[in-house]
Structure formats: C-alpha cells, structure tokens
Coordinates of C-alpha atoms in Angstrom, one line a residue:
X12 CA -9.9 8.8 -21.1
X13 CA -9.2 5.3 -20.0
X14 CA -9.1 4.7 -16.2
X15 CA -6.4 2.3 -15.0
X16 CA -7.8 -0.8 -13.2
X17 CA -6.7 -1.3 -9.6
X18 CA -4.1 -4.0 -9.1
X19 CA -5.2 -5.6 -5.9
X20 CA -2.6 -7.5 -4.0
X21 CA -3.3 -8.4 -0.5
X22 CA 0.0 -10.2 0.2
X23 CA 2.5 -11.9 -2.0
X24 CA 4.9 -14.1 -0.2
X25 CA 8.4 -14.3 -1.7
X26 CA 10.6 -17.3 -1.6
X27 CA 12.3 -16.1 1.6
X28 CA 9.0 -15.5 3.3
X29 CA 9.0 -11.7 3.0
X30 CA 6.0 -9.8 1.5
X31 CA 6.1 -7.0 -1.1
X32 CA 5.4 -4.5 1.6
X33 CA 8.7 -5.4 3.2
X34 CA 10.5 -5.1 -0.1
X35 CA 12.6 -2.0 -1.1
X36 CA 10.7 1.1 -2.0
X37 CA 9.7 1.5 -5.7
X38 CA 10.5 4.8 -7.5
X39 CA 7.3 6.4 -8.9
X40 CA 6.1 9.9 -9.8
X41 CA 4.8 11.6 -6.7
X42 CA 2.5 14.6 -7.4
X43 CA 1.7 17.2 -4.7
X44 CA -2.0 18.0 -4.5
X45 CA -2.6 21.7 -5.0
X46 CA -5.6 23.9 -5.4
X47 CA -5.2 26.0 -8.5
X48 CA -7.3 28.2 -10.8
X49 CA -9.3 26.3 -13.3
X50 CA -10.4 27.2 -16.8
X51 CA -13.2 26.0 -19.0
X52 CA -12.1 25.8 -22.6
X53 CA -14.4 26.8 -25.5
X54 CA -13.4 26.0 -29.1
X55 CA -14.1 28.7 -31.7
X56 CA -13.4 29.1 -35.4
X57 CA -13.0 32.6 -37.0
X58 CA -10.8 34.7 -39.1
X59 CA -7.9 37.1 -38.6
X60 CA -8.7 40.7 -39.5
X61 CA -7.2 44.1 -39.1
X62 CA -8.3 45.9 -36.0
X63 CA -8.4 49.3 -37.9
X64 CA -10.1 49.7 -41.3
X65 CA -9.8 52.8 -43.4
X66 CA -12.2 53.9 -46.2
X67 CA -10.6 56.2 -48.8
X68 CA -12.4 58.6 -51.1
X69 CA -11.9 61.8 -53.1
X70 CA -12.9 65.0 -51.2
X71 CA -14.5 66.4 -54.4
X72 CA -16.6 64.5 -57.0
X73 CA -15.3 63.7 -60.4
X74 CA -14.3 61.1 -63.0
X75 CA -11.8 58.5 -61.9
X76 CA -8.9 58.2 -64.4
X77 CA -7.0 55.4 -62.8
X78 CA -7.0 53.0 -59.9
X79 CA -3.5 51.6 -59.3
X80 CA -4.1 48.8 -56.9
X81 CA -6.2 45.6 -56.5
X82 CA -7.7 44.0 -53.5
X83 CA -5.0 42.1 -51.6
X84 CA -2.2 44.5 -52.6
X85 CA 0.1 45.7 -49.8
X86 CA 0.9 49.4 -49.9
X87 CA 3.2 51.7 -47.9
X88 CA 2.5 55.2 -46.6
X89 CA 2.3 57.9 -49.4
X90 CA 1.8 55.4 -52.2
X91 CA -0.6 56.7 -54.9
X92 CA -3.7 54.5 -55.1
X93 CA -6.1 56.2 -57.4
X94 CA -6.4 59.4 -59.5
X95 CA -9.3 61.5 -60.7
X96 CA -9.6 64.0 -63.6
X97 CA -7.8 67.2 -62.4
X98 CA -8.2 69.5 -65.4
X99 CA -10.4 72.0 -63.6
X100 CA -8.1 71.9 -60.5
X101 CA -5.1 72.6 -62.7
X102 CA -6.8 75.6 -64.3
X103 CA -7.8 76.9 -60.9
X104 CA -4.2 76.6 -59.8
X105 CA -3.0 78.6 -62.8
X106 CA -5.5 81.3 -62.1
X107 CA -4.5 81.3 -58.4
X108 CA -0.8 81.7 -59.3
X109 CA -1.7 84.7 -61.6
X110 CA -3.8 86.2 -58.8
X111 CA -0.9 86.0 -56.4
X112 CA 1.5 87.6 -58.9
X113 CA -1.0 90.5 -59.5
X114 CA -1.5 90.9 -55.7
X115 CA 2.2 91.0 -55.1
X116 CA 2.7 93.7 -57.8
X117 CA -0.1 95.8 -56.3
X118 CA 1.3 95.4 -52.8
X119 CA 4.7 96.5 -54.0
X120 CA 3.2 99.6 -55.7
X121 CA 1.2 100.5 -52.6
X122 CA 4.3 100.1 -50.4
X123 CA 6.3 102.4 -52.6
X124 CA 3.5 105.0 -52.6
X125 CA 3.2 104.8 -48.8
X126 CA 7.0 105.3 -48.5
X127 CA 6.9 108.4 -50.8
X128 CA 4.0 110.1 -49.0
X129 CA 5.6 109.5 -45.6
X130 CA 8.8 111.1 -46.9
X131 CA 6.9 114.1 -48.3
X132 CA 5.1 114.5 -44.9
X133 CA 8.4 114.5 -43.1
X134 CA 9.8 117.2 -45.3
X135 CA 6.7 119.3 -44.8
X136 CA 5.6 119.3 -48.4
X137 CA 3.0 116.6 -48.0
X138 CA -0.3 116.3 -46.1
X139 CA -1.4 113.9 -43.4
X140 CA -4.5 113.0 -45.4
X141 CA -2.4 111.8 -48.3
X142 CA -0.1 109.7 -46.0
X143 CA -3.1 108.1 -44.4
X144 CA -4.7 107.3 -47.7
X145 CA -1.4 105.7 -48.9
X146 CA -1.3 103.6 -45.7
X147 CA -4.9 102.5 -46.2
X148 CA -4.1 101.5 -49.8
X149 CA -1.1 99.5 -48.6
X150 CA -3.2 97.7 -46.0
X151 CA -5.8 96.9 -48.6
X152 CA -3.1 95.6 -51.0
X153 CA -1.6 93.4 -48.3
X154 CA -5.1 92.0 -47.5
X155 CA -5.6 91.2 -51.2
X156 CA -2.2 89.5 -51.3
X157 CA -3.1 87.3 -48.2
X158 CA -6.4 86.4 -49.8
X159 CA -4.6 85.5 -53.1
X160 CA -2.1 83.3 -51.2
X161 CA -5.0 81.5 -49.4
X162 CA -6.6 80.8 -52.7
X163 CA -3.3 79.5 -54.0
X164 CA -3.0 77.1 -51.1
X165 CA -6.6 75.9 -51.6
X166 CA -5.9 75.4 -55.3
X167 CA -2.8 73.4 -54.6
X168 CA -4.7 71.3 -52.0
X169 CA -7.4 70.7 -54.6
X170 CA -4.8 69.3 -57.1
X171 CA -3.4 67.1 -54.4
X172 CA -6.9 65.8 -53.5
X173 CA -7.3 64.4 -57.0
X174 CA -4.8 61.7 -55.9
X175 CA -5.7 59.2 -53.2
X176 CA -2.6 58.1 -51.3
X177 CA -2.1 55.5 -48.6
X178 CA -2.0 57.1 -45.2
X179 CA 0.2 54.3 -43.8
X180 CA 1.3 50.7 -44.4
X181 CA -1.8 48.7 -45.1
X182 CA -3.4 46.0 -47.2
X183 CA -6.2 46.8 -49.8
X184 CA -9.2 44.8 -48.7
X185 CA -11.9 46.2 -51.1
X186 CA -12.1 48.2 -54.4
X187 CA -15.5 49.9 -54.7
X188 CA -15.1 51.8 -58.1
X189 CA -13.4 51.5 -61.5
X190 CA -11.6 53.9 -63.9
X191 CA -14.1 56.0 -65.9
X192 CA -16.7 56.0 -63.2
X193 CA -18.0 59.4 -62.0
X194 CA -18.1 59.4 -58.2
X195 CA -19.5 61.9 -55.7
X196 CA -17.6 63.7 -52.9
X197 CA -16.6 61.3 -50.1
X198 CA -17.9 58.2 -51.9
X199 CA -15.7 55.2 -50.9
X200 CA -13.2 54.1 -53.5
X201 CA -10.9 51.8 -51.6
X202 CA -10.9 50.1 -48.2
X203 CA -7.6 49.5 -46.5
X204 CA -6.7 47.3 -43.5
X205 CA -4.1 49.0 -41.3
X206 CA -1.3 46.6 -40.2
X207 CA -0.8 48.2 -36.8
X208 CA -2.9 45.6 -35.0
X209 CA -4.6 42.4 -35.9
X210 CA -7.5 40.7 -34.2
X211 CA -9.4 37.4 -34.4
X212 CA -13.1 37.7 -35.1
X213 CA -15.4 34.9 -34.1
X214 CA -19.2 34.3 -34.4
X215 CA -20.2 32.6 -31.1
X216 CA -23.6 31.3 -30.0
X217 CA -25.2 33.5 -27.4
X218 CA -24.6 31.8 -24.1
X219 CA -24.5 33.2 -20.5
X220 CA -20.8 32.3 -20.3
X221 CA -20.0 35.2 -22.7
X222 CA -20.7 37.7 -19.8
X223 CA -17.4 36.6 -18.3
X224 CA -15.4 36.5 -21.5
X225 CA -14.1 40.1 -21.5
X226 CA -10.3 40.1 -21.1
X227 CA -10.1 36.3 -21.3
X228 CA -7.0 34.8 -22.9
X229 CA -7.5 33.1 -26.3
X230 CA -5.0 30.6 -27.9
X231 CA -5.0 30.9 -31.7
X232 CA -3.9 28.3 -34.3
X233 CA -4.1 29.5 -37.9
X234 CA -5.6 26.6 -39.9
X235 CA -3.3 27.1 -42.9
X236 CA -0.1 27.5 -40.8
X237 CA 0.4 24.3 -38.7
X238 CA 2.7 24.9 -35.8
X239 CA 2.0 28.6 -35.6
X240 CA 0.6 29.7 -32.2
X241 CA -0.7 33.1 -31.2
X242 CA -2.2 34.6 -28.1
X243 CA -5.0 37.1 -27.9
X244 CA -7.3 38.8 -25.4
X245 CA -11.0 39.3 -25.8
X246 CA -11.5 43.1 -26.3
X247 CA -15.1 43.3 -27.6
X248 CA -18.3 41.3 -27.2
X249 CA -21.1 42.6 -29.4
X250 CA -24.1 43.6 -27.2
X251 CA -26.6 42.5 -29.8
X252 CA -27.3 39.1 -31.5
X253 CA -26.9 39.1 -35.3
X254 CA -30.5 38.4 -36.4
X255 CA -29.3 36.7 -39.6
X256 CA -27.1 34.1 -37.9
X257 CA -28.3 34.2 -34.3
X258 CA -24.7 34.6 -33.1
X259 CA -22.6 37.1 -31.2
X260 CA -19.5 38.7 -32.6
X261 CA -16.4 38.3 -30.4
X262 CA -13.2 40.1 -31.1
X263 CA -9.8 39.3 -29.6
X264 CA -6.7 41.5 -30.1
X265 CA -3.6 39.5 -31.0
X266 CA -0.7 40.2 -28.5
X267 CA 3.0 40.4 -29.2
X268 CA 4.7 40.1 -32.6
X269 CA 2.5 38.8 -35.4
X270 CA 2.9 38.0 -39.1
X271 CA 0.9 40.5 -41.2
X272 CA 0.6 37.8 -43.9
X273 CA -1.9 36.1 -41.7
X274 CA -4.5 38.8 -42.5
X275 CA -7.7 37.1 -43.6
X276 CA -6.5 33.6 -42.6
X277 CA -9.0 31.2 -40.9
X278 CA -8.1 30.5 -37.3
X279 CA -9.1 28.1 -34.6
X280 CA -9.4 29.7 -31.1
X281 CA -9.5 28.2 -27.7
X282 CA -11.2 30.5 -25.2
X283 CA -9.8 29.9 -21.7
X284 CA -12.8 30.8 -19.5
X285 CA -12.1 31.1 -15.7
X286 CA -14.0 28.4 -13.7
X287 CA -13.0 29.1 -10.1
X288 CA -10.5 26.9 -8.3
X289 CA -10.2 23.2 -7.9
X290 CA -7.8 20.2 -7.4
X291 CA -6.2 18.9 -10.5
X292 CA -4.1 15.7 -10.8
X293 CA -2.5 14.1 -13.8
X294 CA -4.6 11.4 -15.5
X295 CA -1.9 8.9 -14.7
X296 CA -2.9 9.2 -11.0
X297 CA -6.4 7.9 -11.6
X298 CA -7.2 4.2 -11.0
X299 CA -10.4 2.3 -10.3
X300 CA -11.7 0.0 -7.6
X301 CA -14.6 -1.8 -9.1
X302 CA -16.8 1.0 -10.6
X303 CA -15.3 3.7 -8.4
X304 CA -12.4 6.1 -9.2
X305 CA -9.6 6.1 -6.8
X306 CA -6.1 7.5 -6.3
X307 CA -3.1 6.3 -4.4
X308 CA -2.3 8.8 -1.6
X309 CA 1.3 8.8 -0.2
X310 CA 1.2 8.6 3.6
X311 CA 3.8 10.3 5.9
X312 CA 5.6 7.0 6.4
X313 CA 6.2 6.6 2.7
X314 CA 3.6 3.9 2.1
X315 CA 0.5 4.3 -0.1
X316 CA -3.2 4.1 0.7
X317 CA -6.1 3.8 -1.7
X318 CA -8.5 6.8 -1.5
X319 CA -11.8 7.0 -3.3
X320 CA -12.3 10.3 -5.2
X321 CA -15.2 12.1 -6.9
X322 CA -14.4 13.5 -10.4
X323 CA -15.6 17.0 -11.3
X324 CA -14.6 16.8 -14.9
X325 CA -11.8 15.8 -17.3
X326 CA -9.3 18.1 -19.0
X327 CA -6.5 17.5 -21.4
X328 CA -4.0 15.4 -19.6
X329 CA -5.6 16.3 -16.2
X330 CA -8.5 15.2 -14.0
X331 CA -10.3 17.7 -11.8
X332 CA -11.4 16.2 -8.5
X333 CA -14.3 17.4 -6.5
X334 CA -13.4 15.4 -3.3
X335 CA -11.2 12.7 -1.8
X336 CA -7.9 14.5 -1.4
X337 CA -6.9 17.9 -0.1
X338 CA -4.2 20.5 -0.8
X339 CA -1.0 19.3 0.9
X340 CA -1.6 15.6 0.1
X341 CA 0.6 13.8 -2.4
X342 CA -0.6 11.1 -4.8
X343 CA 1.2 8.7 -7.1
X344 CA 1.1 9.7 -10.7
X345 CA 3.1 7.6 -13.3
X346 CA 3.5 4.1 -11.7
X347 CA 0.1 4.0 -10.0
X348 CA -0.6 0.7 -11.8
X349 CA 2.0 -1.0 -9.6
X350 CA 0.5 0.1 -6.3
X351 CA -1.2 -1.9 -3.6
X352 CA -2.0 -0.9 0.0
X353 CA 1.0 -0.4 2.2
X354 CA 3.6 -0.4 -0.6
X355 CA 6.5 1.9 0.1
X356 CA 7.4 4.5 -2.6
X357 CA 10.1 7.1 -3.2
X358 CA 10.1 10.0 -5.7
X359 CA 11.2 9.0 -9.2
X360 CA 10.2 9.1 -12.8
X361 CA 7.7 6.2 -12.5
X362 CA 7.5 3.0 -14.6

C-alpha cells in the first residue's frame, strides 16, 4: 500500500495578503475514529462436498444383474439404482404364498369345528373335552397362519431387497461394483452424496490459530463460478494431523441457499479469525512526515492537526493503528493530501 507524502505548507500568502488558513473551509471526508472488532484473514483452498454421505449395499449376497447409474448422476428418492439376481427370492415368495393359503384353509376348518363342538355342548349332546380340543386346534391353526403371514412378509421384503433404491435426492459419487459381479451381504455397491447440506473441506497446516477457528465465518468463492459468493461456518476441526500430508482437515457448513451443482467444485475460502479489537481508519487517511506515518486529526474548532501514529498492520482498504488517535477523534480520509496544519475543513466527499 502506498503511503501519501505529507504536503507541508507553512504559510502561503495570497495576493490580498490572506493565508490559506484564513481561506474558506475545504470539503473533505471526515472519518470518526472507532474501536471495533478486528479479524485476521487466512486464505484457504479446498472443495465443496456433501455433508452427509450414504453407502448403499444389498442386505443379502448375490450376483449383480444391473447397475443403472454412473458416478455423477443425480437421482431422486425411490429411484432404482441396482438389481441383483432374485430367482431364489421369487421362489421363496411363491412358497410363502402357498403356505399362507394352506394356513388360511386350516384356520377356517378349525374355526368351523370349534363352532360345531360349541353348539353340541350347548345342546347337551357334546362334551367339554371335545369343545376344549376344538378350541386348542383353532388356536394352533391361527398361530400357524400368523407364522405363515410373517414368512410371507419376509419373502416380500427379500424380493424388495434385491433392488437398491435411492433413499432421497442425492448425487452418485462412487460406483464400487459392476454387473455380473458376486457380492457379499452389506458390501458397498454405490456411494451417494445427500443434497440436504453442503460443506467446504480444506486441508490446513497445523497452526495454533486453529484452536480459535471453531464457529468462525468463512467467505467462499467457487473458482469455476466467478462472482458467486457463499458464506460458511467452521463446524469441525480434525483433532489429528494427517500423517500423509501433515495437514489438518477443516470442515465448514455452507449457510443459506446453495446451488447443488457446486458439489465437487474447487473453492477458495477466507477464514475470518477474530483478532481482538483495534482502531481502523481508511488507507486514504494515512500520510507520512519524513519516514513516519501520520494522520490529520480534526480539532474541535474545525481545523486539522498532524498526529504521528503507529501502525499495527494493513488490511484490505484499511489500516489498523496501534496508537496516535483514540475513539471519539475524527480524522481526514479522502482529501488528506490537501491538508496542512491549521487548515479548516468541513464534511464532504473529499477531492
């Protein structure tokens, strides 16, 4: 940043004998000096990823007959993604249906027998033992029917399990198997990225500042989408250093509406780390007297006075001062190159 040189004018006498100090006030930018929270910015480069990842597999092992998606495909909830050989499951379903039909017939016969024996007992021509036996047979038949219905539900579930379906709207990020391959139970076939939340993932050198990064705001700029700006918050800092890279993984959840097409995009992030409080002035307020930085302070009578300052650091468009001015003071911003001690100023846009 270039520091403006001080224009030193002790006295300039006009043709009528008046000095510049006696001339009309000049309109300049007058900036109030305030103490405000400061941030220390760290530039990062990473990628946008899904916050939730889903691995899909077949509950039972078997031979894959088809995989209907490729990596990068976007799918909706319920969409069929892969199928496995279901011949055995279909046969088991047919047997289960036959078992239910047989159990229903047996239950109906037992119910009819129980009704007859109860009627005979009421008329006095039957025995209690026969009625109790009929009731026991009915209870057993009903138990068999319930067992058959359970087997039917399991058989239907097994047929449905030969098809992998998307649980929700997502993007396929990995395909781990191919048609014709024999896989085991719960062996991953596809990996999906849920589109409910996106996050930025960075690999950051291990520094002490990371201890204060949790919850810090991050400004994101996708490298392939100029002009697009996103905001995120740091939600996770890996407790261990990756031995392969010597870096720490930092994750920041993207806030507000986001474009799901950004999944996998490279992104530049600016981590706004809190750095206490300090006094900031615009860079236009900074001048120099010899080798020393100075600002023009506006006095209560509307004149300006030169004040040496000590610079803490530079920020984009701003200068952080360590000393020289205090909260409640006012300094000249735009137009400071026109100042000299005692010159009168009024608020304006500067020159």
